[in-house]
Short mmCIF file of C-alpha atoms in Angstrom, two decimals:
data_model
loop_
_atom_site.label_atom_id
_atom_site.label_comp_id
_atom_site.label_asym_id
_atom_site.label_seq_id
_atom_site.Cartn_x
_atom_site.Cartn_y
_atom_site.Cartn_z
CA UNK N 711 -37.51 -21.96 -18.03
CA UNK N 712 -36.09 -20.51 -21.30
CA UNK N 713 -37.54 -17.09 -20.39
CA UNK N 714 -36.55 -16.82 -17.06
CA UNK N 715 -32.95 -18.15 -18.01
CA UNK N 716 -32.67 -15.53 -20.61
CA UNK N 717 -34.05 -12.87 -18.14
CA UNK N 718 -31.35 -13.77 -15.59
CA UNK N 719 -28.22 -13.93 -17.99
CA UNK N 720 -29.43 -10.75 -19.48
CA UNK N 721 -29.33 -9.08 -16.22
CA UNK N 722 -26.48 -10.12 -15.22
CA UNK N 723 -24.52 -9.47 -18.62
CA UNK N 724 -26.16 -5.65 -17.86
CA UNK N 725 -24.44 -5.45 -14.36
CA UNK N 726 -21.27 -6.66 -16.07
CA UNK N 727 -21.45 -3.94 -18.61
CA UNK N 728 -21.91 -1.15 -16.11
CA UNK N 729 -19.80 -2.58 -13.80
CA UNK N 730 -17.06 -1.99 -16.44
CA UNK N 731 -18.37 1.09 -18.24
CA UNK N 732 -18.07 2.81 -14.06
CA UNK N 733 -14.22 1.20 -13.86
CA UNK N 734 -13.12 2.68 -17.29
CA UNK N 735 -14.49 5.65 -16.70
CA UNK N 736 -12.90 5.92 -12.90
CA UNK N 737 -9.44 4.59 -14.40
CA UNK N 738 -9.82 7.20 -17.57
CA UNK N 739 -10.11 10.57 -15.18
CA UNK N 740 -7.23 9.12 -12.60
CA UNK N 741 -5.11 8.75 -15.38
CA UNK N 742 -5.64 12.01 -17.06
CA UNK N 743 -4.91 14.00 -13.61
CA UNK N 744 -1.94 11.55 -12.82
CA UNK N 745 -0.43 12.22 -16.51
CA UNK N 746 -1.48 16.09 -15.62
CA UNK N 747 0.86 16.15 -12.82
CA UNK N 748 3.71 13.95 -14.32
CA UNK N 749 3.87 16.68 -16.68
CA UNK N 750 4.20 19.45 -14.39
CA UNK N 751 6.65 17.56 -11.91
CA UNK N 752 9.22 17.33 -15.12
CA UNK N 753 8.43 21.30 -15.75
CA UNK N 754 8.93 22.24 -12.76
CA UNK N 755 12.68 19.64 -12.97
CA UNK N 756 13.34 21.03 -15.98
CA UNK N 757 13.59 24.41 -14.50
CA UNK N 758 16.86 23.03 -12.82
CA UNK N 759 17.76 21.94 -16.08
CA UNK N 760 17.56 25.14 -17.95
CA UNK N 761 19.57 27.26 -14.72
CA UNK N 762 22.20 24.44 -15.12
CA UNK N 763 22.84 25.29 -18.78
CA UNK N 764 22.72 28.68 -18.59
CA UNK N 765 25.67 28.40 -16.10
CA UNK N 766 27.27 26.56 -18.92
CA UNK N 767 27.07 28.52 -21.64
CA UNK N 768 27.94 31.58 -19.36
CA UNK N 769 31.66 32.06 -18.14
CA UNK N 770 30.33 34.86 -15.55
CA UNK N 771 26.69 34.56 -14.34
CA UNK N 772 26.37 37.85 -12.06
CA UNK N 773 23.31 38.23 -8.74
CA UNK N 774 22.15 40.38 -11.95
CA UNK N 775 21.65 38.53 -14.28
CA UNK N 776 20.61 35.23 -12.19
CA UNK N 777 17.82 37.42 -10.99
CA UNK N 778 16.77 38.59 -14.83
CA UNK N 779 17.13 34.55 -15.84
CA UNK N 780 15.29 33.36 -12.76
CA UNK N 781 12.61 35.54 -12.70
CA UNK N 782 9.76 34.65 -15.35
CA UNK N 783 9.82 31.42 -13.89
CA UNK N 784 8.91 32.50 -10.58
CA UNK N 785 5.93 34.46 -11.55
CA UNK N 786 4.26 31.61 -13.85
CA UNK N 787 5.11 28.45 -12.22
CA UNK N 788 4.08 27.24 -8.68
CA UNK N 789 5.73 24.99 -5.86
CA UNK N 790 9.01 26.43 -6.14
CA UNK N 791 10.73 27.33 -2.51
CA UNK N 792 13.77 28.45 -3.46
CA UNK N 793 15.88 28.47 -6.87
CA UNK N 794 19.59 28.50 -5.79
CA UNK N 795 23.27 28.97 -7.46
CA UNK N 796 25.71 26.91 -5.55
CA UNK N 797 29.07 27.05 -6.57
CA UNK N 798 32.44 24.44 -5.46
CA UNK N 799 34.63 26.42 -3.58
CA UNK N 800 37.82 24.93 -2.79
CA UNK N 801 39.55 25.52 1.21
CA UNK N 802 42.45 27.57 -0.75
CA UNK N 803 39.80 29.69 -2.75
CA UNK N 804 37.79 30.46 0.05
CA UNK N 805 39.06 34.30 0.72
CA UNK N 806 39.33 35.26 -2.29
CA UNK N 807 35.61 33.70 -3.36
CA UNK N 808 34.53 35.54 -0.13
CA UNK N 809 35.91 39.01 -1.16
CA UNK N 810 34.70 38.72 -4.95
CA UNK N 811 30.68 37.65 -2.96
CA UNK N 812 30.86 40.63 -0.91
CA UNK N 813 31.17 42.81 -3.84
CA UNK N 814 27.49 42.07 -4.61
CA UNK N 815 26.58 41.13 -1.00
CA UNK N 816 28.70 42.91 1.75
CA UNK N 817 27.35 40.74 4.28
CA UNK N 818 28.35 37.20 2.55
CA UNK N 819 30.10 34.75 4.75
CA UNK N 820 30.03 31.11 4.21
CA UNK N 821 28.24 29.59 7.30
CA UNK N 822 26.51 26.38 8.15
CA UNK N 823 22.94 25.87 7.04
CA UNK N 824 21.31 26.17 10.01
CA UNK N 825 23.72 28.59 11.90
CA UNK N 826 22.72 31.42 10.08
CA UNK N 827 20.95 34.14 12.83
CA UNK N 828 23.93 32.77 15.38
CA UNK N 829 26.13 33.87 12.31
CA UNK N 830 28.57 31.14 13.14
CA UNK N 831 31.09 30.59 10.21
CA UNK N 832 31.74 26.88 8.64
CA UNK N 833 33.95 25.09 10.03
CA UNK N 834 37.13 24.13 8.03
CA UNK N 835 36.58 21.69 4.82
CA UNK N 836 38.42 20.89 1.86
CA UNK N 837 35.57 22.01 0.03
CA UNK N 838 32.72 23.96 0.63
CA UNK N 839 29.20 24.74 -0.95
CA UNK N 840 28.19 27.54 -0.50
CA UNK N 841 24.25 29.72 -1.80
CA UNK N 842 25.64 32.63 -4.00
CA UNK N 843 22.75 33.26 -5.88
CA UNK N 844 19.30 32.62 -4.42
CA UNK N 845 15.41 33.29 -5.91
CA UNK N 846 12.95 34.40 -4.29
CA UNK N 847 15.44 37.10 -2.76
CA UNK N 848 13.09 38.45 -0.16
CA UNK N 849 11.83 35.00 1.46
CA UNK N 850 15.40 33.35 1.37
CA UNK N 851 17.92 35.91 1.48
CA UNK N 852 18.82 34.53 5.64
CA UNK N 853 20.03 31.45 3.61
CA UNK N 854 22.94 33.30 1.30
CA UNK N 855 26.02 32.01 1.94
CA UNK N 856 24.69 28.74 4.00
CA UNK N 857 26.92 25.69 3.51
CA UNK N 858 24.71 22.95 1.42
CA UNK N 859 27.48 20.28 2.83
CA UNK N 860 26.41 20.72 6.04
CA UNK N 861 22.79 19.11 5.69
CA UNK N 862 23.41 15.37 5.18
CA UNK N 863 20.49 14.86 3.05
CA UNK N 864 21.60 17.69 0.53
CA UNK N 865 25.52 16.29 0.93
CA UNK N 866 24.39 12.75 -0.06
CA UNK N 867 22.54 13.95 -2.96
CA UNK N 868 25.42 16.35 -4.32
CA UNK N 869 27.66 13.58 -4.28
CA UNK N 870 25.57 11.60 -6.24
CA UNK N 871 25.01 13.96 -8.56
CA UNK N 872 28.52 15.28 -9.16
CA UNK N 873 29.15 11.37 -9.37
CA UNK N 874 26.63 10.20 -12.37
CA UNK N 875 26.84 14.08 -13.90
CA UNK N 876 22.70 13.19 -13.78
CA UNK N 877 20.20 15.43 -11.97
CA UNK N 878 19.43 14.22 -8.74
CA UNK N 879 16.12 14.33 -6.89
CA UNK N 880 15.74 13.82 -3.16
CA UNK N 881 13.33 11.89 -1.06
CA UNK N 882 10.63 13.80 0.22
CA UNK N 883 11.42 15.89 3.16
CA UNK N 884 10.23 18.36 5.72
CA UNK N 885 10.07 22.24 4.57
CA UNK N 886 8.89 25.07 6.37
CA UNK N 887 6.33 27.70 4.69
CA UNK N 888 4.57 30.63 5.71
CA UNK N 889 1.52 27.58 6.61
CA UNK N 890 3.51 25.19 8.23
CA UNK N 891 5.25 22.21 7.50
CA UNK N 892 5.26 20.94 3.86
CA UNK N 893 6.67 17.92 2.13
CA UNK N 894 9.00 18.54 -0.19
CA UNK N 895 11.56 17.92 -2.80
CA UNK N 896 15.59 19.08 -3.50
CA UNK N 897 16.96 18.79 -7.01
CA UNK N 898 20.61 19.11 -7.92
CA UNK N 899 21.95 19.87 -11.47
CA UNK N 900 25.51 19.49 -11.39
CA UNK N 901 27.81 22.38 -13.74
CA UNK N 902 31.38 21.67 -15.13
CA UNK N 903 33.80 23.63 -16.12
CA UNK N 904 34.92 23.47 -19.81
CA UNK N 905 38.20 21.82 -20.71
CA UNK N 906 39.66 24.80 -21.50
CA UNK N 907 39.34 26.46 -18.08
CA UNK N 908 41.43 23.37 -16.41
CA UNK N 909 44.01 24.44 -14.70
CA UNK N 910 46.80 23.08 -12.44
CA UNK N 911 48.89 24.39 -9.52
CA UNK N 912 51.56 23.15 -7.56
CA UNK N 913 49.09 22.14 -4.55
CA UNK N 914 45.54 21.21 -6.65
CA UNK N 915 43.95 20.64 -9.27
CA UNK N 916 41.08 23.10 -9.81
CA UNK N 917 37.95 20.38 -10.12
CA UNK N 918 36.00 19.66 -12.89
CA UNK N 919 32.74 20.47 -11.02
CA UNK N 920 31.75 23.98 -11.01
CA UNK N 921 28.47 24.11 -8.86
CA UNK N 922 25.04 23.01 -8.40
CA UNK N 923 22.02 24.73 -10.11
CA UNK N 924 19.28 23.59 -7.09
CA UNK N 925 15.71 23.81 -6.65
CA UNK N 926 13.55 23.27 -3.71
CA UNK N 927 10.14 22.51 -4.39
CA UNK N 928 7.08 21.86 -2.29
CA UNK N 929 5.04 18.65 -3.67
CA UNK N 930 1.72 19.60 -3.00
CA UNK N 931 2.11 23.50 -4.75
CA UNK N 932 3.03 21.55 -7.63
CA UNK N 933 -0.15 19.02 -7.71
CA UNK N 934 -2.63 21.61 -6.91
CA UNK N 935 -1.19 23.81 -9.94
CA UNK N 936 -1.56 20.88 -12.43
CA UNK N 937 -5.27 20.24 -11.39
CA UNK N 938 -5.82 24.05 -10.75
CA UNK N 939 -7.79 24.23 -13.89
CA UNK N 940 -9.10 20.80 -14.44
CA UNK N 941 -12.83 19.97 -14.01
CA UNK N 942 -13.18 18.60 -10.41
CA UNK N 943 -14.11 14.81 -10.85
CA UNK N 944 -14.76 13.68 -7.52
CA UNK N 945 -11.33 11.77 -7.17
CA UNK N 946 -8.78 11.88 -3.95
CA UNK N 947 -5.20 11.56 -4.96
CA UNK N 948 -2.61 10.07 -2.60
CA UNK N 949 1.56 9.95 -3.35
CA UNK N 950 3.83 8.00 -1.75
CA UNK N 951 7.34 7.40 -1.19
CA UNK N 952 7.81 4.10 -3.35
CA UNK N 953 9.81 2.61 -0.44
CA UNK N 954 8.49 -0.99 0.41
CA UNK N 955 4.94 -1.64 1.10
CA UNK N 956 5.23 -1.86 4.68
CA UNK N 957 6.69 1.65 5.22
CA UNK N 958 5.40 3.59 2.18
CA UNK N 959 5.49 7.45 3.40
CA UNK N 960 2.64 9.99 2.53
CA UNK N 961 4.13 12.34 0.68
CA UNK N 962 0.68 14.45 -0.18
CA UNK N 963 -3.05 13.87 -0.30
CA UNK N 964 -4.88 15.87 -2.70
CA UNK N 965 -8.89 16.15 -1.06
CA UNK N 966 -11.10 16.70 -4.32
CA UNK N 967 -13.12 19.61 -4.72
CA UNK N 968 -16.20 18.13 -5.08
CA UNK N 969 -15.90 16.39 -1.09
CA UNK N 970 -18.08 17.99 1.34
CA UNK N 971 -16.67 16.81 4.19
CA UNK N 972 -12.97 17.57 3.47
CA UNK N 973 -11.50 14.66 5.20
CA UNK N 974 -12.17 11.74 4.22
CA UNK N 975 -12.95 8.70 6.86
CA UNK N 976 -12.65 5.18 6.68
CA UNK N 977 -14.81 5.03 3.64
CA UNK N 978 -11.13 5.01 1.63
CA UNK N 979 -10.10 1.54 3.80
CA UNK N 980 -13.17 -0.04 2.82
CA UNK N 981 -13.68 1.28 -0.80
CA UNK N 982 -13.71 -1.34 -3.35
CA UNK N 983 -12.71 0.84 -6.64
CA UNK N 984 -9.45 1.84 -6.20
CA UNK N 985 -6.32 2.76 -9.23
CA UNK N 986 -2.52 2.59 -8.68
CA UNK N 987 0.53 4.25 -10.83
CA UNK N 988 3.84 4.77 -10.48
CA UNK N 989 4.93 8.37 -11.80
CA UNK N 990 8.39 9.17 -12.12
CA UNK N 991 10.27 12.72 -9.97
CA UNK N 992 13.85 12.18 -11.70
CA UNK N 993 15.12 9.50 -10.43
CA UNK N 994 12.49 8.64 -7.60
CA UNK N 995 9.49 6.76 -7.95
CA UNK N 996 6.44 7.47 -6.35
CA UNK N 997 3.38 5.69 -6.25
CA UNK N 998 0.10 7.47 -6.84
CA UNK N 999 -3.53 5.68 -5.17
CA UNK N 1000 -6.36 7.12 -6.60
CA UNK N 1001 -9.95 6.54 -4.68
CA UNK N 1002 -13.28 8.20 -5.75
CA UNK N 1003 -15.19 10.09 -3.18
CA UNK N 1004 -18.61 8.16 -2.38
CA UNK N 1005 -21.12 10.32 -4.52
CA UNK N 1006 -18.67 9.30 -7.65
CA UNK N 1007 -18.54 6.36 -9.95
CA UNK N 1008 -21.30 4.56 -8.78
CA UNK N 1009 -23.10 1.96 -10.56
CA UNK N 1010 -26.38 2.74 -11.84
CA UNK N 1011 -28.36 -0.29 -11.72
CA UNK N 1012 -31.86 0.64 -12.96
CA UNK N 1013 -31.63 -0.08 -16.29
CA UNK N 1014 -30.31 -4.07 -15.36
CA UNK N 1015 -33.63 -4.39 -12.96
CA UNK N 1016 -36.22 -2.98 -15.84
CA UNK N 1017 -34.21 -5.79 -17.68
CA UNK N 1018 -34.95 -8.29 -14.79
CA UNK N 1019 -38.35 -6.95 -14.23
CA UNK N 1020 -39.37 -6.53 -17.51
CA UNK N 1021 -38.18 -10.07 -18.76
CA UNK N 1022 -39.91 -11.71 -16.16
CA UNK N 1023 -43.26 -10.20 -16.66
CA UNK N 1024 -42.71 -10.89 -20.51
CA UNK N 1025 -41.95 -14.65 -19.87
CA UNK N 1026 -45.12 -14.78 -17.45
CA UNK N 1027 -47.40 -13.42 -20.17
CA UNK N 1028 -45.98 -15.94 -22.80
CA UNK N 1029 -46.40 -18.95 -20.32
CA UNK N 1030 -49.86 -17.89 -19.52
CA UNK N 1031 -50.68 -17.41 -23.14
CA UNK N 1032 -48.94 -20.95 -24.10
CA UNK N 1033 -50.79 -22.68 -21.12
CA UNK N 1034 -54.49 -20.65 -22.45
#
């Protein structure tokens, strides 16, 4: 009885152990490619960041020199859409903004954001927002002079920023690419005047806000770049939207490299080793499920049955050898 009860809670402390030793090791490798790509998300922000000062420290910024600033960026970092220069234009400054844009860009006209092949000019505002300065030239140029204001989603979120003088990140949204629909991000930077460059007229008062650095990024570029070069560990990645449990929105799946069949089935629903974070995109929160694919992280259970096996056959020995 004292054999066999040793055997038993001998095997069973062994499952325990490699039980646990599978779960670290699972939890370890998400948490290295989730830090991985919190890393690059606040690179790839702080790209905004960096555009934003140099509009500060600069009285003039010219298509020039945007282009010069802008450019080293958009050879070594990935996800990025668009990298914009949108500056507050007020109704009583809009001619004479218009003639000093066409100086560098004949064509400019300040239209709404989805008008632009009808060429149909904004409507009267008190303030508009128009692209001056736009990166990647060649893939974006349709969108110079397109009125941010008139996409709701991009109003909202220059409000807010001009509001809390904070960066502000948007909820994930629908972007076009050469492949097809992506999700992705828009992140505003607002840019203020100095104190010394106030100045008052008899009708206004020029505001303090000078324009929006913005950046439109694609979610998934930016995950794939961060685990580009990381050994393939047999882990699927999934974001979401950190809205309430019953309507979290996929924002991107990343499919690891090691899965043969690409797409997963309903093995993920009925997995039992699963790990949860919440990352950080300025000031949204998304929620990152990690899930191993089903050759990964399993628990090797030979070593607990030669335990078993090998206790048992012990104990049967010494009780035949006590009972001789």
């Amino acid at each position: 009885l004292i054999g066999v009860s040793i055997t038993i809670a001998a095997f069973v402390q062994s499952l325990g152990w490699e039980k646990s030793r599978v779960e670290i090791a699972f939890h370890e490798a998400s948490q290295d490619r989730i830090l991985l790509i919190q890393r690059e998300i606040e690179n790839s922000l702080g790209i905004i960041q960096d555009i934003a000062s140099f509009f500060e420290a600069s009285e003039i910024v010219d298509r020039r020199e945007f282009r010069k600033f802008v450019g080293p960026v958009l050879k070594n970092r990935a996800g990025i859409k668009a990298l914009q220069w949108v500056p507050v234009v007020l109704d009583d400054d809009k001619f004479a903004f218009i003639k000093e844009a066409q100086k560098s860009f004949p064509p400019f006209k300040i239209i709404d954001g989805e008008s632009f092949e009808k060429q149909i000019e904004s409507p009267k505002r008190p303030i508009y927002y128009p692209i001056l300065y736009i990166q990647p030239y060649q893939s974006n140029k349709t969108q110079l002079g397109s009125n941010m204001d008139a996409s709701p989603i991009v109003s909202i979120l220059l409000n807010k920023a001009e509001l809390t003088r904070t960066m502000q990140v948007s909820s994930g949204i629908s972007l076009t690419s050469k492949t097809g629909e992506k999700k992705g991000i828009v992140v505003a930077v607002p840019v203020y005047f100095k104190k010394t460059k106030l100045k008052e007229t008899s009708t206004h008062t020029i505001p303090r806000i000078r324009g929006f650095a913005i950046g439109i990024f694609y979610i998934g570029d930016i995950i794939e770049y961060a685990l580009e070069n990381l050994r393939s560990g047999g882990i699927d990645l999934y974001f979401y939207q950190n809205h309430s449990n019953a309507d979290k929105e996929l924002l991107y799946s990343h499919r690891s490299r090691l899965r043969k069949n690409h797409e997963p089935n309903s093995e993920i629903m009925n997995l039992n080793k699963a790990y949860s974070q919440h990352i950080s995109a300025g000031n949204q929160k998304w929620e990152v499920k990690s899930h191993p694919i089903i050759e990964k992280f399993n628990i090797k259970t030979m070593n607990s049955w030669i335990i078993l096996s090998g206790g048992l056959a012990i104990t049967f020995l010494l009780t035949i050898y006590l009972s001789t």
